[in-house]
Short mmCIF file of C-alpha atoms in Angstrom, two decimals:
data_model
loop_
_atom_site.label_atom_id
_atom_site.label_comp_id
_atom_site.label_asym_id
_atom_site.label_seq_id
_atom_site.Cartn_x
_atom_site.Cartn_y
_atom_site.Cartn_z
CA MET A 1 -11.26 3.59 12.84
CA ALA A 2 -11.74 7.21 14.95
CA GLN A 3 -11.89 10.35 12.21
CA PRO A 4 -11.59 13.62 12.91
CA THR A 5 -15.12 15.88 13.73
CA GLY A 6 -16.00 18.55 11.36
CA ASP A 7 -16.89 21.04 13.59
CA ALA A 8 -13.54 20.34 15.89
CA THR A 9 -12.31 23.92 17.30
CA PRO A 10 -8.75 24.63 16.92
CA THR A 11 -7.68 24.10 20.61
CA SER A 12 -9.62 20.29 20.44
CA GLU A 13 -8.62 16.68 20.29
CA ALA A 14 -9.76 15.73 17.12
CA GLU A 15 -8.07 19.26 15.15
CA SER A 16 -4.63 17.64 15.95
CA PHE A 17 -5.71 14.18 14.65
CA THR A 18 -3.62 12.74 11.81
CA LEU A 19 -3.23 9.74 9.56
CA HIS A 20 -0.40 8.11 7.82
CA ALA A 21 -0.81 5.44 4.51
CA TRP A 22 1.61 3.13 3.64
CA VAL A 23 1.51 2.00 0.47
CA ASP A 24 3.32 -0.88 -1.91
CA GLU A 25 2.86 -2.31 -4.94
CA ARG A 26 2.20 -6.42 -6.45
CA MET A 27 2.10 -7.33 -10.29
CA ASP A 28 0.52 -10.57 -11.48
CA VAL A 29 1.60 -11.07 -15.13
CA ASP A 30 -0.44 -13.75 -17.50
CA VAL A 31 2.81 -13.73 -19.55
CA ALA A 32 0.89 -15.78 -22.06
CA ARG A 33 -1.63 -13.97 -22.58
CA ASP A 34 -0.12 -10.79 -22.29
CA LYS A 35 -1.96 -9.57 -19.85
CA GLY A 36 -1.59 -8.78 -16.05
CA THR A 37 -2.88 -7.08 -12.88
CA TYR A 38 -1.37 -4.12 -11.33
CA ILE A 39 -2.38 -4.07 -7.15
CA LEU A 40 -1.45 -0.60 -5.59
CA ALA A 41 -2.35 -1.16 -1.37
CA SER A 42 -2.26 0.92 1.23
CA VAL A 43 -2.61 0.76 4.62
CA VAL A 44 -4.95 4.02 6.97
CA CYS A 45 -2.96 4.56 10.64
CA ASP A 46 -3.13 6.82 12.88
CA PRO A 47 0.76 7.55 13.39
CA THR A 48 1.30 8.10 16.91
CA GLY A 49 -0.39 3.67 17.35
CA CYS A 50 2.30 2.20 15.24
CA ASN A 51 5.20 1.06 17.10
CA PRO A 52 2.82 -1.91 19.01
CA ILE A 53 2.13 -2.93 14.92
CA ARG A 54 5.47 -3.01 13.87
CA ASP A 55 6.56 -4.76 17.59
CA ALA A 56 4.04 -7.46 16.78
CA LEU A 57 4.98 -7.77 13.14
CA ARG A 58 8.48 -8.05 14.01
CA VAL A 59 7.64 -11.11 16.62
CA LEU A 60 6.86 -13.05 13.47
CA LEU A 61 10.39 -12.67 11.76
CA GLN A 62 11.69 -16.31 11.39
CA GLY A 63 15.68 -16.87 12.00
CA LYS A 64 17.75 -14.43 10.46
CA GLN A 65 14.83 -13.01 8.28
CA ARG A 66 15.27 -9.21 8.43
CA ARG A 67 11.60 -8.35 7.15
CA LEU A 68 8.17 -10.20 6.22
CA HIS A 69 8.10 -10.25 2.90
CA TRP A 70 4.58 -11.96 1.15
CA ARG A 71 6.23 -13.76 -1.55
CA ASP A 72 8.73 -15.42 -0.15
CA GLU A 73 6.35 -16.48 3.13
CA ASP A 74 5.14 -19.92 3.14
CA GLY A 75 1.27 -20.73 3.37
CA PRO A 76 1.22 -20.54 7.60
CA GLN A 77 3.17 -17.93 8.18
CA ARG A 78 1.28 -16.32 5.49
CA THR A 79 -1.78 -17.37 7.95
CA LYS A 80 -0.39 -15.67 11.01
CA ILE A 81 1.17 -11.83 9.45
CA VAL A 82 -2.82 -11.78 8.20
CA ALA A 83 -3.66 -12.68 11.92
CA ALA A 84 -1.83 -10.19 12.94
CA ILE A 85 -2.68 -7.44 10.70
CA SER A 86 -6.32 -8.38 11.38
CA ALA A 87 -5.88 -6.90 15.10
CA ILE A 88 -4.74 -3.38 13.70
CA ASP A 89 -7.23 -0.65 13.56
CA MET A 90 -6.29 0.51 10.32
CA ALA A 91 -8.32 1.33 6.42
CA VAL A 92 -7.39 -0.16 3.82
CA VAL A 93 -7.68 1.17 0.16
CA VAL A 94 -6.68 -0.79 -2.86
CA VAL A 95 -6.20 0.15 -6.42
CA VAL A 96 -6.09 -2.43 -9.10
CA GLY A 97 -5.34 -1.96 -12.55
CA VAL A 98 -6.83 -4.89 -15.42
CA PRO A 99 -5.73 -6.22 -17.71
CA MET A 100 -1.66 -4.48 -17.15
CA ALA A 101 0.52 -5.72 -20.56
CA LYS A 102 3.72 -6.86 -19.79
CA ARG A 103 6.01 -4.09 -20.49
CA GLN A 104 3.14 -1.43 -19.17
CA GLN A 105 3.94 -1.81 -15.24
CA GLU A 106 4.79 2.20 -14.60
CA ARG A 107 1.68 3.14 -17.09
CA ALA A 108 -0.48 0.37 -14.81
CA ARG A 109 1.55 2.32 -11.42
CA ARG A 110 0.85 6.07 -12.76
CA ILE A 111 -2.93 5.30 -13.81
CA CYS A 112 -3.21 3.51 -10.08
CA MET A 113 -1.57 6.13 -8.11
CA GLU A 114 -3.78 8.85 -10.13
CA THR A 115 -6.90 7.33 -8.07
CA LEU A 116 -4.86 6.07 -4.73
CA LEU A 117 -3.63 9.67 -3.66
CA PRO A 118 -6.77 11.64 -4.05
CA THR A 119 -8.56 8.75 -2.43
CA LEU A 120 -5.67 9.00 0.51
CA GLU A 121 -6.36 12.70 1.00
CA GLN A 122 -9.97 11.67 0.62
CA PHE A 123 -9.89 10.22 3.75
CA GLY A 124 -7.96 12.76 5.50
CA VAL A 125 -4.24 11.16 4.86
CA SER A 126 -1.59 13.63 5.51
CA GLN A 127 1.21 11.79 4.95
CA VAL A 128 2.16 8.99 2.45
CA PHE A 129 5.32 6.78 2.33
CA LEU A 130 5.98 4.46 -1.24
CA GLU A 131 8.11 1.37 -0.56
CA ALA A 132 11.68 2.49 -2.05
CA ARG A 133 12.57 1.33 -5.47
CA THR A 134 15.54 2.48 -7.60
CA GLN A 135 16.60 5.53 -7.91
CA THR A 136 15.15 6.58 -11.68
CA LEU A 137 12.05 5.30 -10.09
CA ILE A 138 11.86 6.76 -7.25
CA HIS A 139 11.85 10.26 -9.51
CA ARG A 140 9.66 8.94 -11.75
CA ASP A 141 7.14 8.45 -9.01
CA ARG A 142 8.14 12.13 -7.77
CA GLN A 143 6.73 13.61 -10.98
CA GLN A 144 3.71 11.55 -10.96
CA VAL A 145 3.10 13.29 -7.77
CA ALA A 146 4.51 16.86 -8.88
CA ASN A 147 1.67 16.11 -11.76
CA LEU A 148 -0.98 15.21 -9.88
CA VAL A 149 -0.58 18.37 -7.37
CA GLY A 150 -0.64 20.10 -11.21
CA LYS A 151 -3.76 18.57 -12.45
CA LYS A 152 -4.96 19.54 -8.65
CA LEU A 153 -5.96 16.26 -8.18
CA ILE A 154 -4.63 16.21 -4.98
CA THR A 155 -3.11 19.63 -2.62
CA PRO A 156 0.39 20.48 -2.26
CA ALA A 157 -0.20 19.67 1.66
CA LEU A 158 -0.23 15.74 0.71
CA ARG A 159 3.16 15.36 1.92
CA VAL A 160 4.77 12.05 -0.25
CA SER A 161 8.40 10.32 1.10
CA ILE A 162 10.08 7.18 0.17
CA ALA A 163 10.72 4.73 3.21
CA ARG A 164 12.54 1.10 2.92
CA PRO A 165 10.93 -1.85 4.11
CA LEU A 166 13.85 -2.64 6.15
CA GLU A 167 14.15 0.30 8.53
CA GLU A 168 9.73 0.70 8.38
CA PRO A 169 7.81 -2.61 9.66
CA MET A 170 4.72 -0.66 8.27
CA LEU A 171 5.78 -1.49 4.78
CA TRP A 172 5.35 -5.16 5.81
CA VAL A 173 1.21 -4.72 6.17
CA PRO A 174 0.25 -3.53 2.37
CA ASP A 175 2.99 -5.74 1.15
CA ALA A 176 0.87 -8.01 2.89
CA VAL A 177 -2.40 -6.69 1.79
CA ALA A 178 -1.35 -6.85 -1.68
CA GLY A 179 -0.19 -10.09 -1.24
CA ALA A 180 -3.62 -11.52 -0.36
CA VAL A 181 -5.64 -9.41 -2.98
CA GLY A 182 -3.39 -11.24 -5.26
CA ALA A 183 -4.11 -14.50 -4.08
CA ASP A 184 -8.01 -13.89 -3.97
CA ARG A 185 -8.24 -12.66 -7.33
CA LEU A 186 -6.58 -15.39 -8.85
CA GLY A 187 -9.19 -18.04 -6.89
CA ASN A 188 -7.92 -18.32 -3.14
CA PRO A 189 -9.78 -16.17 -0.55
CA GLU A 190 -7.62 -17.82 2.41
CA TRP A 191 -6.01 -14.48 3.73
CA LEU A 192 -8.45 -11.58 2.48
CA ASP A 193 -10.99 -13.30 3.56
CA VAL A 194 -9.24 -12.26 7.56
CA ILE A 195 -8.82 -8.88 6.55
CA ARG A 196 -11.72 -8.26 4.24
CA ASP A 197 -14.03 -5.82 6.45
CA SER A 198 -11.33 -3.12 6.68
CA VAL A 199 -10.72 -3.10 2.87
CA THR A 200 -11.92 -1.02 -0.01
CA GLU A 201 -10.80 -2.11 -3.17
CA ILE A 202 -11.39 -0.13 -6.49
CA ASP A 203 -10.84 -1.29 -10.32
CA VAL A 204 -9.59 0.73 -13.08
CA THR A 205 -8.53 0.12 -16.18
CA VAL A 206 -5.03 0.62 -17.25
CA ARG A 207 -5.34 0.04 -21.35
#
């Protein structure tokens, strides 16, 4: 993926280059041992080139499907999804929180966001879209962003918004990436292997 140069002039094309990121989560909980994995996946793209990506993903919808959702897809469909994703000019950053106790999912999310958002800003991302959750949880996410600004871990210039997967197919990409990473962590590398060269994984401790 092209990156802006450090010596660009205000009138250069590089000066106006921008990157956006779309973020989704996955949780794998081992109830018997009260531990699990929290995966916060992001895909970083040039927003001006996303419409062809959206169109390519919509082609994969089956029947009355309104969105792609990794947990609902069978193996062959997952293979088609990662094949489509592999053609995208993107960078992928995935933060994996372990071990996650079954009642500590929000704590795991906060810790993963504390790593993910600063990393995305370092990548040059100016706008982050988090998948919508309930209003209460959206409020928690916004509080977390404000806390990170207060701690000077991210700057106020990093905009963090909420998007809905039924309206924004770009959210289908981190959903699938999180699924592929989760499958790999559980011993099936089939889907992650297709996109592994684009993926940066960062492990954090959530206990």
